[in-house]
JSON list of C-alpha atoms in Angstrom, two decimals:
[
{"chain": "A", "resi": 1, "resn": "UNK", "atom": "CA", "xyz": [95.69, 116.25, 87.74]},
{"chain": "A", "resi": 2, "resn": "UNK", "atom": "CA", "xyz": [96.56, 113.19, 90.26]},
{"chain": "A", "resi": 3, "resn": "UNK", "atom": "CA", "xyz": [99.88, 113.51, 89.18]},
{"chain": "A", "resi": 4, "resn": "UNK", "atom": "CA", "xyz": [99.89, 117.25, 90.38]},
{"chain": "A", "resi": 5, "resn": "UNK", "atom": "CA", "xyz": [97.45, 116.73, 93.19]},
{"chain": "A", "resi": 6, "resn": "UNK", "atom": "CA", "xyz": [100.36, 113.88, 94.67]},
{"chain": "A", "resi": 7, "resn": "UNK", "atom": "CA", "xyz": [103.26, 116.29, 94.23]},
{"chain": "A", "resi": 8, "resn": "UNK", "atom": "CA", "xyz": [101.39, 118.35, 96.75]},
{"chain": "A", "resi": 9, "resn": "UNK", "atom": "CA", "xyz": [100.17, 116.08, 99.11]},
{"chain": "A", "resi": 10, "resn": "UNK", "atom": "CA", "xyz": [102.90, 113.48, 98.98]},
{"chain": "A", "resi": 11, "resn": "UNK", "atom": "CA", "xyz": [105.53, 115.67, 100.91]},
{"chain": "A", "resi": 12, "resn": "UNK", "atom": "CA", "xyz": [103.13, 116.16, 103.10]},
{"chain": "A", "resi": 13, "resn": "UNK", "atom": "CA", "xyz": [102.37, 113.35, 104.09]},
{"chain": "A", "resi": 14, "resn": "UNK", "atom": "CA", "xyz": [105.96, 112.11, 104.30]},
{"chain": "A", "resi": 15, "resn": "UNK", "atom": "CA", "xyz": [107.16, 114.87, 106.23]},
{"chain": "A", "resi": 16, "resn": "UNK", "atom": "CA", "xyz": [104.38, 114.10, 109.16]},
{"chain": "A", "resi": 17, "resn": "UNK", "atom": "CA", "xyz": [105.10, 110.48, 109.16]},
{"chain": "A", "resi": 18, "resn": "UNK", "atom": "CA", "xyz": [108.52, 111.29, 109.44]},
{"chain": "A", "resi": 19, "resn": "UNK", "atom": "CA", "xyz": [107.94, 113.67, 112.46]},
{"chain": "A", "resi": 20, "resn": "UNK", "atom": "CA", "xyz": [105.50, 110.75, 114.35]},
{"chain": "A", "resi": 21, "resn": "UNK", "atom": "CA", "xyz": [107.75, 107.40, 113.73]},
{"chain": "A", "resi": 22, "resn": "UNK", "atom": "CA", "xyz": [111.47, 109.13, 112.60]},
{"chain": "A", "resi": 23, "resn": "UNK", "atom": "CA", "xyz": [112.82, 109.35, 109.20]},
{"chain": "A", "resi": 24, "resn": "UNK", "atom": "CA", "xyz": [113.48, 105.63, 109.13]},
{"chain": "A", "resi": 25, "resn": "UNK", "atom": "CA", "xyz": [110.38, 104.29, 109.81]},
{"chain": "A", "resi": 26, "resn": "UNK", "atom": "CA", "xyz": [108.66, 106.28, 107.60]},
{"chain": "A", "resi": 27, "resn": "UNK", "atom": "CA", "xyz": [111.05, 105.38, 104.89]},
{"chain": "A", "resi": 28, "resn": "UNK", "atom": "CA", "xyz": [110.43, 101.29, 105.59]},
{"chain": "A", "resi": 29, "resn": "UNK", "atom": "CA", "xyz": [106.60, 101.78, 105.65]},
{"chain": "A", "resi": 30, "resn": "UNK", "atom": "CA", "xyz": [106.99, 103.70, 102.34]},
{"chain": "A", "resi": 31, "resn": "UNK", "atom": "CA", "xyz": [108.82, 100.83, 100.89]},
{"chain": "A", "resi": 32, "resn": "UNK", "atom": "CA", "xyz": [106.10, 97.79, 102.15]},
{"chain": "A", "resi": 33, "resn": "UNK", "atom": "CA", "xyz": [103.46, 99.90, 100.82]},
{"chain": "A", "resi": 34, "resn": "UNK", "atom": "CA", "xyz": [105.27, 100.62, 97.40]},
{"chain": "A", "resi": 35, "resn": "UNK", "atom": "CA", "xyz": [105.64, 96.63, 97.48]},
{"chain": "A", "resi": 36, "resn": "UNK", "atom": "CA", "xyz": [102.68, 95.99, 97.94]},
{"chain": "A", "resi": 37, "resn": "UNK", "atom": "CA", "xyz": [100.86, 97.99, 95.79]},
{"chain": "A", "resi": 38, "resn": "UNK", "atom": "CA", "xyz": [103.70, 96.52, 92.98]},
{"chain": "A", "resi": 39, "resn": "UNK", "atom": "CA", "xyz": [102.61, 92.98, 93.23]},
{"chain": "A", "resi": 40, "resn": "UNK", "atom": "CA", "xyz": [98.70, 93.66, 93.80]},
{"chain": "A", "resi": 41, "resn": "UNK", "atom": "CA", "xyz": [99.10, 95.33, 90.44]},
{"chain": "A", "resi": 42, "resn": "UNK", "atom": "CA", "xyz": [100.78, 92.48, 88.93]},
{"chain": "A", "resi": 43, "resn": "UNK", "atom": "CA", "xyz": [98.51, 89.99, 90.59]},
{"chain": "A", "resi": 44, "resn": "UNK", "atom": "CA", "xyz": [95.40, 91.70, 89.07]},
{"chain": "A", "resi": 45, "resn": "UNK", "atom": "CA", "xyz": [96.76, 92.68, 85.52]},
{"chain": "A", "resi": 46, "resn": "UNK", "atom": "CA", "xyz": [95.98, 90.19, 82.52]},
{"chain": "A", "resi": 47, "resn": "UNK", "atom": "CA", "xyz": [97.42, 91.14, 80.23]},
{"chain": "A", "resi": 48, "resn": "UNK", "atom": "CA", "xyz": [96.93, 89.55, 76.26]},
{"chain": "A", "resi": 49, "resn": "UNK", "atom": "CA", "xyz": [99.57, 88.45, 74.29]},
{"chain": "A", "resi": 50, "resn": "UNK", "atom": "CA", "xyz": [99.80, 89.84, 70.85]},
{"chain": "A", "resi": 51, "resn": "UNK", "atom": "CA", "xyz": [99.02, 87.60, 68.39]},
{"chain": "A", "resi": 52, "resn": "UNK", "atom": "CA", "xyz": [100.71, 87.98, 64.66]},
{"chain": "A", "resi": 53, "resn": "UNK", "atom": "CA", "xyz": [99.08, 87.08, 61.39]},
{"chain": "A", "resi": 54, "resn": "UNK", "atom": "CA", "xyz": [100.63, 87.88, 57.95]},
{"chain": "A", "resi": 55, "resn": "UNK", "atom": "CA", "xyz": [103.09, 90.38, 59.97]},
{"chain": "A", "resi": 56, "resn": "UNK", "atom": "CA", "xyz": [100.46, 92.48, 61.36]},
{"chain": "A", "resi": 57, "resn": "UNK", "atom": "CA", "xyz": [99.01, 92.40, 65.18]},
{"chain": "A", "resi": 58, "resn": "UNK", "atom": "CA", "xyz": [95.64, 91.61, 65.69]}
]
């Protein structure tokens, strides 16, 4: 469903930031929010490492 609901809205929104700051601009604040939201997700993420035991994961 957000996958579908994003397809929709995501040109969308594009196209009208593209038509208030130019093609460019929207394109660069596209990028420093997909940056963003790439290290606040790696910054919050803990991940466990798998631990082995007689060859099978615990």
């Amino acid at each position: 469903m957000a996958y579908s609901v994003g397809m929709i809205i995501g040109p969308i929104v594009g196209g009208g930031m593209a038509d208030l700051f130019g093609i460019s601009t929207a394109l660069y604040i596209m990028c420093f929010v997909l940056v963003g939201y790439s290290l606040s997700s790696r910054l919050v993420k803990h991940e466990r490492k798998a631990t082995y035991v007689n060859n099978k994961m615990e």
